Amino acid sequence: MTEIVVPYHVVKEGDSLGAICWRLKDEYGDRRDWREIADGIIRDNNKKSSYVYIGERLNVRPQVPEKKMKSRLEKADGLGMHE
């Protein structure tokens, strides 16, 4: 497993911490339980609760399986992002 740091996630109307965690699981293939991801977001952002607010910027650290990470890097190379 490789841990990557996504610059941040900006909370949009209708977002909840749970929904953000599920989105990270789907997008990055993070295999942790959504509650474990949520605990990390709360800890990394020094939050006292799980409430999120529109416009809030959250640091997120999804754990990405090596295979998925390689695929993402290959796509980025095809776009000329890694030179």
mmCIF file with all atom_site columns, C-alpha atoms in Angstrom:
data_model
loop_
_atom_site.group_PDB
_atom_site.id
_atom_site.type_symbol
_atom_site.label_atom_id
_atom_site.label_alt_id
_atom_site.label_comp_id
_atom_site.label_asym_id
_atom_site.label_entity_id
_atom_site.label_seq_id
_atom_site.pdbx_PDB_ins_code
_atom_site.Cartn_x
_atom_site.Cartn_y
_atom_site.Cartn_z
_atom_site.occupancy
_atom_site.B_iso_or_equiv
_atom_site.pdbx_formal_charge
_atom_site.auth_seq_id
_atom_site.auth_comp_id
_atom_site.auth_asym_id
_atom_site.auth_atom_id
_atom_site.pdbx_PDB_model_num
ATOM 1  C CA . MET A 1 1  ? 0.000   0.000  0.000   1.00 0.00 ? 1  MET A CA 1
ATOM 2  C CA . THR A 1 2  ? 1.210   3.473  -0.827  1.00 0.00 ? 2  THR A CA 1
ATOM 3  C CA . GLU A 1 3  ? -0.091  6.463  1.079   1.00 0.00 ? 3  GLU A CA 1
ATOM 4  C CA . ILE A 1 4  ? -0.466  9.573  -1.026  1.00 0.00 ? 4  ILE A CA 1
ATOM 5  C CA . VAL A 1 5  ? -1.443  13.060 0.012   1.00 0.00 ? 5  VAL A CA 1
ATOM 6  C CA . VAL A 1 6  ? -4.078  14.669 -2.146  1.00 0.00 ? 6  VAL A CA 1
ATOM 7  C CA . PRO A 1 7  ? -3.547  18.427 -1.811  1.00 0.00 ? 7  PRO A CA 1
ATOM 8  C CA . TYR A 1 8  ? -6.963  18.867 -0.216  1.00 0.00 ? 8  TYR A CA 1
ATOM 9  C CA . HIS A 1 9  ? -10.675 18.287 -0.692  1.00 0.00 ? 9  HIS A CA 1
ATOM 10 C CA . VAL A 1 10 ? -12.996 21.297 -0.675  1.00 0.00 ? 10 VAL A CA 1
ATOM 11 C CA . VAL A 1 11 ? -16.339 20.483 0.952   1.00 0.00 ? 11 VAL A CA 1
ATOM 12 C CA . LYS A 1 12 ? -19.300 21.146 -1.331  1.00 0.00 ? 12 LYS A CA 1
ATOM 13 C CA . GLU A 1 13 ? -22.997 21.505 -0.582  1.00 0.00 ? 13 GLU A CA 1
ATOM 14 C CA . GLY A 1 14 ? -24.447 18.108 0.317   1.00 0.00 ? 14 GLY A CA 1
ATOM 15 C CA . ASP A 1 15 ? -21.059 16.620 1.328   1.00 0.00 ? 15 ASP A CA 1
ATOM 16 C CA . SER A 1 16 ? -20.664 14.737 4.577   1.00 0.00 ? 16 SER A CA 1
ATOM 17 C CA . LEU A 1 17 ? -17.521 13.228 6.020   1.00 0.00 ? 17 LEU A CA 1
ATOM 18 C CA . GLY A 1 18 ? -18.886 9.745  5.278   1.00 0.00 ? 18 GLY A CA 1
ATOM 19 C CA . ALA A 1 19 ? -19.637 10.613 1.653   1.00 0.00 ? 19 ALA A CA 1
ATOM 20 C CA . ILE A 1 20 ? -16.157 12.064 1.200   1.00 0.00 ? 20 ILE A CA 1
ATOM 21 C CA . CYS A 1 21 ? -14.619 8.881  2.628   1.00 0.00 ? 21 CYS A CA 1
ATOM 22 C CA . TRP A 1 22 ? -16.671 6.637  0.316   1.00 0.00 ? 22 TRP A CA 1
ATOM 23 C CA . ARG A 1 23 ? -15.636 8.793  -2.662  1.00 0.00 ? 23 ARG A CA 1
ATOM 24 C CA . LEU A 1 24 ? -11.965 8.385  -1.691  1.00 0.00 ? 24 LEU A CA 1
ATOM 25 C CA . LYS A 1 25 ? -12.449 4.622  -1.400  1.00 0.00 ? 25 LYS A CA 1
ATOM 26 C CA . ASP A 1 26 ? -13.953 4.472  -4.897  1.00 0.00 ? 26 ASP A CA 1
ATOM 27 C CA . GLU A 1 27 ? -11.584 6.906  -6.592  1.00 0.00 ? 27 GLU A CA 1
ATOM 28 C CA . TYR A 1 28 ? -8.312  5.663  -5.108  1.00 0.00 ? 28 TYR A CA 1
ATOM 29 C CA . GLY A 1 29 ? -9.138  2.053  -4.247  1.00 0.00 ? 29 GLY A CA 1
ATOM 30 C CA . ASP A 1 30 ? -8.463  2.616  -0.534  1.00 0.00 ? 30 ASP A CA 1
ATOM 31 C CA . ARG A 1 31 ? -9.343  -0.672 1.181   1.00 0.00 ? 31 ARG A CA 1
ATOM 32 C CA . ARG A 1 32 ? -9.690  0.688  4.703   1.00 0.00 ? 32 ARG A CA 1
ATOM 33 C CA . ASP A 1 33 ? -13.081 0.950  6.357   1.00 0.00 ? 33 ASP A CA 1
ATOM 34 C CA . TRP A 1 34 ? -14.636 4.373  5.751   1.00 0.00 ? 34 TRP A CA 1
ATOM 35 C CA . ARG A 1 35 ? -14.613 5.030  9.513   1.00 0.00 ? 35 ARG A CA 1
ATOM 36 C CA . GLU A 1 36 ? -10.840 4.537  9.608   1.00 0.00 ? 36 GLU A CA 1
ATOM 37 C CA . ILE A 1 37 ? -10.463 7.011  6.734   1.00 0.00 ? 37 ILE A CA 1
ATOM 38 C CA . ALA A 1 38 ? -12.757 9.467  8.565   1.00 0.00 ? 38 ALA A CA 1
ATOM 39 C CA . ASP A 1 39 ? -10.701 9.150  11.768  1.00 0.00 ? 39 ASP A CA 1
ATOM 40 C CA . GLY A 1 40 ? -7.570  10.010 9.774   1.00 0.00 ? 40 GLY A CA 1
ATOM 41 C CA . ILE A 1 41 ? -9.216  13.062 8.217   1.00 0.00 ? 41 ILE A CA 1
ATOM 42 C CA . ILE A 1 42 ? -10.419 14.262 11.630  1.00 0.00 ? 42 ILE A CA 1
ATOM 43 C CA . ARG A 1 43 ? -6.930  13.755 13.131  1.00 0.00 ? 43 ARG A CA 1
ATOM 44 C CA . ASP A 1 44 ? -4.995  15.265 10.180  1.00 0.00 ? 44 ASP A CA 1
ATOM 45 C CA . ASN A 1 45 ? -7.186  18.371 10.161  1.00 0.00 ? 45 ASN A CA 1
ATOM 46 C CA . ASN A 1 46 ? -7.281  18.852 13.955  1.00 0.00 ? 46 ASN A CA 1
ATOM 47 C CA . LYS A 1 47 ? -11.073 18.645 13.919  1.00 0.00 ? 47 LYS A CA 1
ATOM 48 C CA . LYS A 1 48 ? -13.005 18.140 17.144  1.00 0.00 ? 48 LYS A CA 1
ATOM 49 C CA . SER A 1 49 ? -15.998 16.530 15.412  1.00 0.00 ? 49 SER A CA 1
ATOM 50 C CA . SER A 1 50 ? -17.020 14.892 12.158  1.00 0.00 ? 50 SER A CA 1
ATOM 51 C CA . TYR A 1 51 ? -19.022 17.905 10.986  1.00 0.00 ? 51 TYR A CA 1
ATOM 52 C CA . VAL A 1 52 ? -17.821 19.466 7.730   1.00 0.00 ? 52 VAL A CA 1
ATOM 53 C CA . TYR A 1 53 ? -18.704 22.880 6.398   1.00 0.00 ? 53 TYR A CA 1
ATOM 54 C CA . ILE A 1 54 ? -19.173 24.147 2.839   1.00 0.00 ? 54 ILE A CA 1
ATOM 55 C CA . GLY A 1 55 ? -15.887 25.591 1.601   1.00 0.00 ? 55 GLY A CA 1
ATOM 56 C CA . GLU A 1 56 ? -13.797 23.831 4.251   1.00 0.00 ? 56 GLU A CA 1
ATOM 57 C CA . ARG A 1 57 ? -10.496 22.469 2.905   1.00 0.00 ? 57 ARG A CA 1
ATOM 58 C CA . LEU A 1 58 ? -9.672  19.009 4.208   1.00 0.00 ? 58 LEU A CA 1
ATOM 59 C CA . ASN A 1 59 ? -6.296  17.307 3.910   1.00 0.00 ? 59 ASN A CA 1
ATOM 60 C CA . VAL A 1 60 ? -6.854  13.688 2.899   1.00 0.00 ? 60 VAL A CA 1
ATOM 61 C CA . ARG A 1 61 ? -4.432  10.738 2.763   1.00 0.00 ? 61 ARG A CA 1
ATOM 62 C CA . PRO A 1 62 ? -5.890  7.825  0.827   1.00 0.00 ? 62 PRO A CA 1
ATOM 63 C CA . GLN A 1 63 ? -3.960  4.556  0.848   1.00 0.00 ? 63 GLN A CA 1
ATOM 64 C CA . VAL A 1 64 ? -3.640  3.435  -2.748  1.00 0.00 ? 64 VAL A CA 1
ATOM 65 C CA . PRO A 1 65 ? -2.841  -0.146 -3.789  1.00 0.00 ? 65 PRO A CA 1
ATOM 66 C CA . GLU A 1 66 ? 0.442   -0.354 -5.758  1.00 0.00 ? 66 GLU A CA 1
ATOM 67 C CA . LYS A 1 67 ? -1.346  -1.565 -8.910  1.00 0.00 ? 67 LYS A CA 1
ATOM 68 C CA . LYS A 1 68 ? -3.773  1.359  -8.904  1.00 0.00 ? 68 LYS A CA 1
ATOM 69 C CA . MET A 1 69 ? -0.945  3.815  -8.157  1.00 0.00 ? 69 MET A CA 1
ATOM 70 C CA . LYS A 1 70 ? 1.048   2.526  -11.144 1.00 0.00 ? 70 LYS A CA 1
ATOM 71 C CA . SER A 1 71 ? -2.029  2.922  -13.365 1.00 0.00 ? 71 SER A CA 1
ATOM 72 C CA . ARG A 1 72 ? -2.542  6.528  -12.178 1.00 0.00 ? 72 ARG A CA 1
ATOM 73 C CA . LEU A 1 73 ? 1.125   7.382  -12.835 1.00 0.00 ? 73 LEU A CA 1
ATOM 74 C CA . GLU A 1 74 ? 0.990   5.860  -16.328 1.00 0.00 ? 74 GLU A CA 1
ATOM 75 C CA . LYS A 1 75 ? -2.070  7.966  -17.131 1.00 0.00 ? 75 LYS A CA 1
ATOM 76 C CA . ALA A 1 76 ? -0.287  11.077 -15.843 1.00 0.00 ? 76 ALA A CA 1
ATOM 77 C CA . ASP A 1 77 ? 2.793   10.268 -17.957 1.00 0.00 ? 77 ASP A CA 1
ATOM 78 C CA . GLY A 1 78 ? 0.564   9.980  -21.019 1.00 0.00 ? 78 GLY A CA 1
ATOM 79 C CA . LEU A 1 79 ? -0.660  13.505 -20.327 1.00 0.00 ? 79 LEU A CA 1
ATOM 80 C CA . GLY A 1 80 ? 2.898   14.825 -20.005 1.00 0.00 ? 80 GLY A CA 1
ATOM 81 C CA . MET A 1 81 ? 2.502   15.528 -16.281 1.00 0.00 ? 81 MET A CA 1
ATOM 82 C CA . HIS A 1 82 ? 5.691   13.722 -15.150 1.00 0.00 ? 82 HIS A CA 1
ATOM 83 C CA . GLU A 1 83 ? 8.747   14.918 -17.050 1.00 0.00 ? 83 GLU A CA 1
#
